[in-house]
Structure formats: structure tokens, C-alpha cells
């Protein structure tokens, strides 16, 4: 069984997890540097409601910071490769790289949209309830 299959099973089983278990799984995902999975667990514990404590806010920030940071680093590498290929005059490679960049930019936008939605949907409403 591949890792992705195990994650799918874990996520399916996680429907019955409590908030603390999601937080634990998010921390484990961070140690494994599997930030896309960390985001899934963060979303799950946010959907359980309640205010975030300091640890949970740190987990949320870490998950998105690293997911977004990785995509930005990937774009920087692709920009360097694209410039190199342009200097060589290899337009076919430039075209491939631009397509690859588009994919990564879409992922980056998805992560940004996700965090903004989580903030609006779960965090802002929770903070208004406190006031």
C-alpha cells in the first residue's frame, strides 16, 4: 500500500477524530514536512469549532506558511531555469516551464484562497462571538 493510500484511509478514519487528535496529526505532518496533509488536518480541527489556542494558531500559521513558501521557492527555481532556457533560445523548454509555472501558481492561489476562507468562515466569526 502506498503512502497516499494510507493517507486516504487515515483521512477517512479521521471523520471520528476529536479536535485534539487532528492537532496531534497536524504536528506529526509538520515533522514529516508533509504540509499539504498538515493543512487537511488543520482544516479538520478548525471545522470542529471553538477558539484556537496559541499552539493551534502556530500550527495553522506553520501549515500555510510552509505550503506557500515551498510554492514560492519552486517558482523562483523555475524562473531561473526559464531565463537560462531563454538565453539558450530553447523555446520548447520555455513553453514547458511556463506551463509548469502556471500549475504551481494555481496551487499557490488555492492555498491563499483556502486560508482566507478559513479565516473568514471560522476564525473571524469565532472572534466576534467572544466580543
Coordinates of N, CA, C and O in Angstrom, one line a residue:
X1 N 0.8 -1.2 0.0 CA 0.0 0.0 0.0 C 0.9 1.2 0.0 O 1.8 1.4 0.8
X2 N 0.6 2.2 -0.9 CA 1.5 3.4 -1.0 C 1.1 4.4 0.1 O 0.0 4.3 0.7
X3 N 1.9 5.4 0.3 CA 1.7 6.4 1.3 C 0.4 7.1 1.1 O -0.4 7.4 2.0
X4 N 0.1 7.5 -0.2 CA -1.1 8.2 -0.5 C -2.3 7.4 -0.1 O -3.3 7.9 0.4
X5 N -2.3 6.1 -0.4 CA -3.4 5.2 0.0 C -3.6 5.2 1.5 O -4.7 5.2 2.0
X6 N -2.5 5.1 2.2 CA -2.5 5.1 3.7 C -3.1 6.4 4.2 O -3.9 6.5 5.2
X7 N -2.7 7.6 3.6 CA -3.3 8.9 4.0 C -4.8 8.9 3.7 O -5.5 9.4 4.5
X8 N -5.2 8.4 2.6 CA -6.6 8.4 2.3 C -7.4 7.6 3.3 O -8.4 8.0 3.8
X9 N -6.9 6.5 3.7 CA -7.5 5.7 4.8 C -7.5 6.4 6.1 O -8.5 6.5 6.8
X10 N -6.4 7.0 6.4 CA -6.3 7.8 7.6 C -7.3 9.0 7.6 O -8.0 9.2 8.6
X11 N -7.4 9.7 6.5 CA -8.3 10.8 6.4 C -9.8 10.3 6.5 O -10.6 10.9 7.2
X12 N -10.1 9.1 5.9 CA -11.4 8.6 6.0 C -11.7 8.2 7.5 O -12.8 8.4 8.0
X13 N -10.8 7.6 8.1 CA -11.0 7.2 9.5 C -11.1 8.4 10.4 O -11.7 8.4 11.5
X14 N -10.5 9.5 10.0 CA -10.4 10.7 10.8 C -11.8 11.4 11.0 O -11.9 12.3 11.8
X15 N -12.8 11.0 10.3 CA -14.1 11.6 10.4 C -14.6 11.5 11.9 O -15.4 12.3 12.3
X16 N -14.1 10.5 12.6 CA -14.5 10.3 14.0 C -13.5 10.9 15.0 O -13.7 10.7 16.2
X17 N -12.4 11.5 14.5 CA -11.4 12.0 15.4 C -11.9 13.2 16.2 O -12.8 14.0 15.7
X18 N -11.4 13.4 17.3 CA -11.6 14.6 18.1 C -10.6 15.7 17.7 O -9.6 15.4 17.1
X19 N -10.9 16.9 18.1 CA -10.1 18.0 17.8 C -8.6 17.8 18.2 O -7.7 18.1 17.5
X20 N -8.4 17.2 19.4 CA -7.0 17.0 19.9 C -6.3 16.0 19.0 O -5.0 16.2 18.8
X21 N -7.0 15.1 18.4 CA -6.3 14.1 17.5 C -5.9 14.8 16.2 O -4.9 14.5 15.7
X22 N -6.7 15.7 15.7 CA -6.4 16.4 14.5 C -5.1 17.3 14.7 O -4.3 17.4 13.9
X23 N -5.1 17.9 15.9 CA -3.9 18.7 16.3 C -2.7 17.9 16.3 O -1.6 18.2 15.8
X24 N -2.8 16.7 16.9 CA -1.7 15.8 17.0 C -1.2 15.4 15.6 O 0.0 15.4 15.3
X25 N -2.2 15.0 14.7 CA -1.8 14.6 13.4 C -1.2 15.7 12.6 O -0.3 15.5 11.8
X26 N -1.6 16.9 12.8 CA -1.0 18.1 12.2 C 0.4 18.3 12.6 O 1.3 18.6 11.8
X27 N 0.7 18.1 13.9 CA 2.0 18.2 14.4 C 2.9 17.1 13.8 O 4.1 17.3 13.4
X28 N 2.4 15.9 13.7 CA 3.2 14.8 13.0 C 3.4 15.1 11.6 O 4.6 14.9 11.1
X29 N 2.4 15.6 10.9 CA 2.6 16.0 9.5 C 3.7 17.1 9.3 O 4.5 17.0 8.4
X30 N 3.8 18.0 10.3 CA 4.8 19.0 10.2 C 6.2 18.4 10.4 O 7.1 18.7 9.6
X31 N 6.3 17.5 11.3 CA 7.6 16.8 11.5 C 8.1 16.1 10.2 O 9.2 15.9 9.9
X32 N 7.1 15.5 9.5 CA 7.3 14.8 8.2 C 7.5 15.8 7.0 O 7.8 15.3 5.9
X33 N 7.3 17.1 7.3 CA 7.3 18.1 6.2 C 6.3 17.8 5.1 O 6.5 18.0 3.9
X34 N 5.1 17.3 5.5 CA 4.1 17.0 4.6 C 3.0 18.0 4.8 O 1.9 17.8 5.4
X35 N 3.3 19.2 4.3 CA 2.4 20.4 4.7 C 1.0 20.3 4.0 O 0.1 20.9 4.6
X36 N 0.9 19.7 2.9 CA -0.4 19.6 2.3 C -1.3 18.7 3.2 O -2.5 19.0 3.3
X37 N -0.8 17.7 3.8 CA -1.5 16.9 4.8 C -1.8 17.7 6.1 O -2.9 17.6 6.7
X38 N -0.8 18.4 6.5 CA -0.9 19.3 7.7 C -2.1 20.2 7.5 O -2.9 20.4 8.4
X39 N -2.2 20.8 6.3 CA -3.4 21.7 6.0 C -4.7 20.9 6.2 O -5.6 21.5 6.7
X40 N -4.8 19.7 5.7 CA -6.0 18.9 5.8 C -6.4 18.7 7.2 O -7.6 18.9 7.6
X41 N -5.4 18.4 8.1 CA -5.7 18.2 9.5 C -6.1 19.6 10.2 O -7.0 19.6 11.0
X42 N -5.4 20.6 9.8 CA -5.8 22.0 10.3 C -7.2 22.3 10.0 O -8.0 22.8 10.8
X43 N -7.6 22.1 8.7 CA -9.0 22.4 8.3 C -9.9 21.5 9.1 O -11.0 22.0 9.5
X44 N -9.6 20.3 9.4 CA -10.5 19.4 10.2 C -10.7 19.9 11.6 O -11.8 19.9 12.1
X45 N -9.6 20.4 12.2 CA -9.8 20.8 13.6 C -10.4 22.2 13.6 O -11.1 22.5 14.6
X46 N -10.3 23.0 12.6 CA -11.0 24.3 12.6 C -12.5 24.1 12.4 O -13.3 24.8 12.9
X47 N -12.8 23.0 11.6 CA -14.3 22.8 11.4 C -15.0 22.3 12.7 O -16.2 22.3 12.7
X48 N -14.2 21.8 13.6 CA -14.8 21.4 14.9 C -15.3 22.6 15.7 O -15.9 22.4 16.7
X49 N -14.8 23.8 15.3 CA -15.3 25.0 16.0 C -14.3 25.4 17.2 O -13.2 24.9 17.2
X50 N -14.8 26.2 18.0 CA -14.0 26.7 19.2 C -12.9 27.7 18.8 O -12.5 27.7 17.7
X51 N -12.5 28.4 19.8 CA -11.4 29.3 19.6 C -10.1 28.5 19.5 O -9.9 27.4 20.1
X52 N -9.1 29.1 18.8 CA -7.8 28.5 18.7 C -6.9 28.9 19.9 O -6.9 30.1 20.2
X53 N -6.2 28.0 20.5 CA -5.2 28.3 21.5 C -3.9 28.7 20.8 O -3.8 28.7 19.6
X54 N -2.9 29.1 21.5 CA -1.7 29.6 21.0 C -1.0 28.5 20.1 O -0.6 28.7 19.0
X55 N -1.0 27.3 20.6 CA -0.4 26.1 19.9 C -1.2 25.9 18.5 O -0.5 25.7 17.5
X56 N -2.5 26.0 18.5 CA -3.2 25.7 17.3 C -3.1 26.9 16.3 O -3.0 26.6 15.1
X57 N -2.9 28.1 16.8 CA -2.7 29.2 15.9 C -1.3 29.0 15.2 O -1.1 29.3 14.1
X58 N -0.3 28.6 16.0 CA 1.0 28.3 15.5 C 1.0 27.2 14.4 O 1.6 27.4 13.4
X59 N 0.2 26.2 14.7 CA 0.1 25.1 13.7 C -0.5 25.6 12.4 O -0.1 25.3 11.3
X60 N -1.6 26.4 12.6 CA -2.3 27.0 11.4 C -1.3 27.8 10.6 O -1.2 27.6 9.3
X61 N -0.6 28.7 11.2 CA 0.4 29.6 10.5 C 1.5 28.8 9.9 O 1.9 29.0 8.7
X62 N 2.0 27.8 10.6 CA 3.1 26.9 10.1 C 2.7 26.2 8.8 O 3.4 26.1 7.8
X63 N 1.5 25.6 8.9 CA 1.0 24.8 7.7 C 0.9 25.6 6.5 O 1.5 25.2 5.4
X64 N 0.3 26.8 6.6 CA 0.2 27.6 5.4 C 1.5 28.3 5.0 O 1.8 28.5 3.8
X65 N 2.2 28.8 6.0 CA 3.5 29.4 5.7 C 4.4 28.5 4.9 O 5.0 28.9 3.9
X66 N 4.5 27.3 5.3 CA 5.4 26.3 4.6 C 4.8 25.9 3.3 O 5.6 25.7 2.3
X67 N 3.5 25.7 3.2 CA 2.9 25.3 1.9 C 3.1 26.4 0.9 O 3.5 26.2 -0.3
X68 N 2.9 27.6 1.3 CA 3.0 28.8 0.4 C 4.5 29.0 0.1 O 4.9 29.3 -1.0
X69 N 5.3 28.9 1.1 CA 6.8 29.2 1.0 C 7.4 28.2 0.0 O 8.3 28.6 -0.8
X70 N 7.0 26.9 0.1 CA 7.5 25.9 -0.8 C 7.1 26.3 -2.3 O 8.0 26.1 -3.2
X71 N 5.9 26.7 -2.5 CA 5.5 27.0 -3.9 C 6.3 28.2 -4.4 O 6.7 28.3 -5.5
X72 N 6.5 29.2 -3.5 CA 7.2 30.4 -3.9 C 8.7 30.0 -4.3 O 9.2 30.5 -5.3
X73 N 9.3 29.1 -3.5 CA 10.6 28.7 -3.8 C 10.7 27.9 -5.1 O 11.6 28.1 -5.9
X74 N 9.6 27.1 -5.4 CA 9.6 26.4 -6.7 C 9.5 27.4 -7.8 O 10.1 27.2 -8.9
X75 N 8.7 28.4 -7.6 CA 8.6 29.4 -8.7 C 9.9 30.2 -9.0 O 10.3 30.4 -10.1
X76 N 10.7 30.4 -7.9 CA 12.0 31.1 -8.1 C 12.9 30.2 -8.9 O 13.6 30.6 -9.8
X77 N 12.9 28.9 -8.6 CA 13.7 27.9 -9.3 C 13.3 27.9 -10.8 O 14.2 27.9 -11.7
X78 N 12.0 27.8 -11.0 CA 11.5 27.8 -12.4 C 11.8 29.0 -13.1 O 12.2 29.0 -14.3
X79 N 11.8 30.2 -12.5 CA 12.1 31.4 -13.1 C 13.6 31.4 -13.6 O 13.9 31.9 -14.7
X80 N 14.5 30.9 -12.7 CA 15.9 30.8 -13.1 C 16.1 29.9 -14.3 O 16.9 30.2 -15.2
X81 N 15.4 28.8 -14.2 CA 15.6 27.8 -15.4 C 15.0 28.4 -16.6 O 15.6 28.2 -17.7
X82 N 13.9 29.1 -16.5 CA 13.2 29.7 -17.7 C 14.2 30.7 -18.3 O 14.4 30.8 -19.5
X83 N 14.8 31.6 -17.5 CA 15.8 32.5 -18.0 C 16.9 31.9 -18.7 O 17.4 32.3 -19.8
X84 N 17.4 30.8 -18.1 CA 18.5 30.1 -18.7 C 18.1 29.5 -20.1 O 18.9 29.6 -21.0
X85 N 17.0 28.9 -20.2 CA 16.5 28.3 -21.4 C 16.2 29.4 -22.5 O 16.4 29.2 -23.6
X86 N 15.8 30.6 -22.0 CA 15.6 31.7 -22.9 C 16.9 32.2 -23.5 O 17.0 32.4 -24.7
X87 N 17.9 32.2 -22.7 CA 19.2 32.6 -23.2 C 19.8 31.6 -24.2 O 20.4 32.0 -25.2
X88 N 19.4 30.4 -24.0 CA 19.9 29.3 -24.9 C 19.0 29.3 -26.2 O 19.4 28.7 -27.2
X89 N 17.9 30.0 -26.2 CA 17.0 30.0 -27.3 C 16.1 28.8 -27.5 O 15.6 28.5 -28.5
X90 N 15.9 28.1 -26.4 CA 15.2 26.8 -26.4 C 13.7 27.1 -26.1 O 13.3 26.9 -24.9
X91 N 13.0 27.5 -27.1 CA 11.6 28.0 -26.8 C 10.7 26.8 -26.4 O 9.7 27.1 -25.7
X92 N 10.9 25.6 -26.8 CA 10.1 24.5 -26.4 C 10.2 24.3 -24.9 O 9.2 24.0 -24.2
X93 N 11.4 24.3 -24.4 CA 11.6 24.2 -22.9 C 11.0 25.4 -22.2 O 10.4 25.2 -21.1
X94 N 11.1 26.6 -22.7 CA 10.5 27.7 -22.1 C 9.0 27.6 -22.0 O 8.3 27.8 -21.0
X95 N 8.4 27.0 -23.1 CA 6.9 26.8 -23.1 C 6.5 25.8 -22.0 O 5.6 26.0 -21.3
X96 N 7.3 24.7 -21.9 CA 7.0 23.7 -20.9 C 7.2 24.3 -19.5 O 6.3 24.0 -18.6
X97 N 8.2 25.1 -19.3 CA 8.4 25.7 -17.9 C 7.2 26.7 -17.6 O 6.7 26.7 -16.5
X98 N 6.8 27.4 -18.6 CA 5.7 28.3 -18.3 C 4.4 27.6 -17.9 O 3.7 28.0 -17.0
X99 N 4.2 26.4 -18.6 CA 3.1 25.6 -18.2 C 3.2 25.1 -16.8 O 2.2 25.1 -16.0
X100 N 4.4 24.7 -16.4 CA 4.7 24.2 -15.1 C 4.5 25.3 -14.1 O 3.9 25.1 -13.0
X101 N 4.9 26.5 -14.4 CA 4.7 27.6 -13.5 C 3.3 27.9 -13.3 O 2.8 28.3 -12.2
X102 N 2.5 27.8 -14.4 CA 1.0 28.0 -14.2 C 0.4 27.1 -13.2 O -0.4 27.5 -12.4
X103 N 0.8 25.8 -13.3 CA 0.3 24.8 -12.3 C 0.7 25.2 -10.9 O -0.2 25.2 -10.0
X104 N 1.9 25.6 -10.7 CA 2.3 26.0 -9.3 C 1.7 27.2 -8.9 O 1.3 27.4 -7.7
X105 N 1.5 28.2 -9.8 CA 0.8 29.4 -9.4 C -0.7 29.2 -9.0 O -1.2 29.8 -8.1
X106 N -1.3 28.2 -9.7 CA -2.7 27.8 -9.3 C -2.7 27.2 -7.9 O -3.6 27.5 -7.2
X107 N -1.7 26.3 -7.7 CA -1.7 25.7 -6.3 C -1.4 26.8 -5.3 O -2.1 26.8 -4.2
X108 N -0.6 27.8 -5.6 CA -0.3 28.9 -4.6 C -1.6 29.7 -4.4 O -1.9 30.0 -3.2
X109 N -2.3 30.0 -5.4 CA -3.6 30.7 -5.3 C -4.6 29.9 -4.5 O -5.3 30.5 -3.7
X110 N -4.7 28.6 -4.7 CA -5.6 27.8 -4.0 C -5.3 27.8 -2.5 O -6.2 27.9 -1.7
X111 N -4.0 27.8 -2.1 CA -3.6 27.8 -0.7 C -4.0 29.2 -0.1 O -4.5 29.2 1.0
X112 N -3.7 30.2 -0.9 CA -4.1 31.6 -0.4 C -5.6 31.7 -0.2 O -6.1 32.3 0.8
X113 N -6.3 31.3 -1.2 CA -7.8 31.3 -1.1 C -8.3 30.5 0.1 O -9.2 30.9 0.8
X114 N -7.7 29.3 0.3 CA -8.1 28.4 1.4 C -7.9 29.1 2.7 O -8.8 29.1 3.6
X115 N -6.8 29.7 2.9 CA -6.5 30.3 4.2 C -7.4 31.5 4.5 O -8.0 31.7 5.6
X116 N -7.7 32.3 3.4 CA -8.6 33.4 3.5 C -10.0 33.0 3.9 O -10.7 33.6 4.7
X117 N -10.4 31.9 3.2 CA -11.8 31.3 3.5 C -11.8 30.8 5.0 O -12.8 31.0 5.7
X118 N -10.8 30.1 5.4 CA -10.8 29.6 6.8 C -10.8 30.8 7.8 O -11.5 30.7 8.8
X119 N -10.1 31.8 7.5 CA -10.1 33.0 8.4 C -11.5 33.6 8.4 O -12.1 33.8 9.5
X120 N -12.1 33.8 7.3 CA -13.5 34.4 7.2 C -14.5 33.5 7.8 O -15.4 33.9 8.6
X121 N -14.5 32.2 7.5 CA -15.5 31.3 7.9 C -15.4 30.8 9.3 O -16.4 30.7 10.0
X122 N -14.2 30.6 9.8 CA -14.0 30.0 11.2 C -13.5 31.0 12.2 O -13.9 30.9 13.3
X123 N -12.5 31.7 11.8 CA -11.7 32.5 12.8 C -12.4 33.8 13.1 O -12.5 34.2 14.3
X124 N -12.8 34.6 12.1 CA -13.4 35.9 12.3 C -14.7 35.7 13.1 O -15.0 36.4 14.0
X125 N -15.5 34.7 12.7 CA -16.8 34.5 13.3 C -16.6 34.1 14.8 O -17.3 34.5 15.7
X126 N -15.6 33.3 15.0 CA -15.3 32.8 16.4 C -14.9 34.0 17.3 O -15.3 34.1 18.4
X127 N -14.1 34.9 16.7 CA -13.6 36.0 17.5 C -14.7 37.0 17.7 O -14.8 37.7 18.8
X128 N -15.7 37.2 16.8 CA -16.8 38.0 17.0 C -17.7 37.5 18.2 O -18.3 38.3 18.9
X129 N -17.8 36.2 18.2 CA -18.7 35.6 19.3 C -18.1 35.9 20.7 O -18.8 36.1 21.6
X130 N -16.8 36.0 20.8 CA -16.1 36.3 22.1 C -16.4 37.8 22.5 O -16.7 38.0 23.7
X131 N -16.4 38.7 21.5 CA -16.6 40.1 21.8 C -18.1 40.3 22.2 O -18.6 40.8 23.0

